[in-house]
Amino acid sequence: MESATSKPPAPEDRVPAPAVALCGGVALYFAAHIAFRIRNVGALNRQRAVAAALCLAVIPVALNAGALLSLAAVTAVCTALIAYEAIRFREARARIRGGGLPESMMVR
């Protein structure tokens, strides 16, 4: 814990693998979700594409910052995505939870 909360490492002590794994792993998860949705639904999930791009954009920051700041940046991207989807799709979730599925999804 001490090494994660301490000051950023010196340039000669930096190891890029953890920063790339943290940011790239989350971006890869979002990319896989996008691919799955394109394959099954045929629609692009734009908000997750933006979140994946933002996670990739955090990599240079993560390479030069401490571990805690890197984790906070990726957490902020994920939190923003969750908040956006919770607000944007509120009515659709309420309709589905209430039993009102769209006609196209009804099993006959």
Coordinates of C-alpha atoms in Angstrom, one line a residue:
M1 CA 0.0 0.0 0.0
E2 CA 2.9 2.3 0.7
S3 CA 4.3 2.1 -2.8
A4 CA 0.8 2.7 -4.3
T5 CA 0.3 5.9 -2.3
S6 CA 3.8 7.3 -2.5
K7 CA 5.0 9.8 -5.0
P8 CA 5.3 8.8 -8.7
P9 CA 8.4 6.8 -9.5
A10 CA 11.5 8.3 -11.0
P11 CA 11.8 8.1 -14.8
E12 CA 14.4 5.4 -14.6
D13 CA 12.3 3.3 -12.3
R14 CA 9.1 3.4 -14.3
V15 CA 7.6 0.1 -15.5
P16 CA 4.9 0.5 -18.2
A17 CA 3.3 -2.9 -17.9
P18 CA 1.0 -2.1 -14.8
A19 CA -0.2 1.2 -16.3
V20 CA -0.9 -0.3 -19.7
A21 CA -2.6 -3.4 -18.1
L22 CA -4.8 -1.3 -16.0
C23 CA -6.0 1.2 -18.6
G24 CA -5.8 -1.2 -21.6
G25 CA -7.6 -4.0 -19.7
V26 CA -10.6 -1.8 -19.0
A27 CA -10.5 -0.5 -22.6
L28 CA -10.4 -4.1 -23.9
Y29 CA -13.4 -5.0 -21.7
F30 CA -15.4 -2.2 -23.2
A31 CA -14.2 -3.1 -26.7
A32 CA -15.4 -6.7 -26.1
H33 CA -18.7 -5.5 -24.9
I34 CA -19.1 -3.3 -28.1
A35 CA -18.2 -6.3 -30.3
F36 CA -20.7 -8.5 -28.5
R37 CA -23.4 -6.0 -29.0
I38 CA -22.6 -5.4 -32.7
R39 CA -22.7 -9.2 -33.2
N40 CA -25.9 -9.8 -31.4
V41 CA -27.9 -6.6 -31.8
G42 CA -26.2 -5.0 -34.8
A43 CA -25.8 -1.6 -33.0
L44 CA -22.8 0.3 -31.9
N45 CA -22.7 1.3 -28.2
R46 CA -21.2 4.8 -28.6
Q47 CA -20.9 5.6 -25.0
R48 CA -18.8 2.5 -24.3
A49 CA -16.7 3.3 -27.4
V50 CA -16.0 6.8 -25.9
A51 CA -15.2 5.2 -22.5
A52 CA -12.8 2.8 -24.2
A53 CA -11.1 5.6 -26.0
L54 CA -10.8 7.6 -22.8
C55 CA -9.2 4.6 -21.0
L56 CA -6.6 4.4 -23.8
A57 CA -6.1 8.2 -23.5
V58 CA -5.3 7.7 -19.8
I59 CA -2.3 5.5 -20.5
P60 CA 0.2 8.3 -20.9
V61 CA -1.1 9.9 -17.7
A62 CA -0.8 6.5 -15.9
L63 CA 2.8 6.0 -17.1
N64 CA 3.8 9.3 -15.5
A65 CA 1.6 9.3 -12.4
G66 CA 1.4 7.3 -9.3
A67 CA -0.6 4.1 -9.0
L68 CA -3.4 5.7 -7.0
L69 CA -3.9 8.5 -9.5
S70 CA -4.0 6.0 -12.4
L71 CA -6.6 4.0 -10.6
A72 CA -8.6 7.1 -9.8
A73 CA -8.6 8.2 -13.5
V74 CA -9.8 4.8 -14.7
T75 CA -12.4 4.7 -11.9
A76 CA -13.6 8.2 -13.0
V77 CA -14.1 7.0 -16.6
C78 CA -16.1 3.9 -15.4
T79 CA -18.2 5.9 -13.0
A80 CA -19.0 8.5 -15.6
L81 CA -20.1 5.8 -18.0
I82 CA -22.3 4.2 -15.3
A83 CA -23.9 7.5 -14.4
Y84 CA -24.6 8.4 -18.0
E85 CA -26.2 5.0 -18.7
A86 CA -28.3 5.2 -15.5
I87 CA -29.6 8.6 -16.4
R88 CA -30.0 8.1 -20.2
F89 CA -31.7 4.7 -20.1
R90 CA -33.8 5.2 -16.9
E91 CA -37.2 5.1 -18.7
A92 CA -36.3 1.9 -20.7
R93 CA -35.2 0.1 -17.5
A94 CA -38.4 1.1 -15.7
R95 CA -40.5 -0.1 -18.5
I96 CA -38.8 -3.4 -18.7
R97 CA -38.9 -3.9 -14.9
G98 CA -42.6 -3.1 -15.0
G99 CA -43.3 -5.9 -17.5
G100 CA -43.7 -3.7 -20.5
L101 CA -41.4 -5.3 -23.0
P102 CA -41.5 -3.9 -26.5
E103 CA -43.7 -5.8 -29.0
S104 CA -40.6 -7.0 -30.9
M105 CA -39.3 -8.8 -27.8
M106 CA -42.5 -10.6 -26.9
V107 CA -42.4 -14.4 -27.3
R108 CA -45.4 -15.9 -29.1

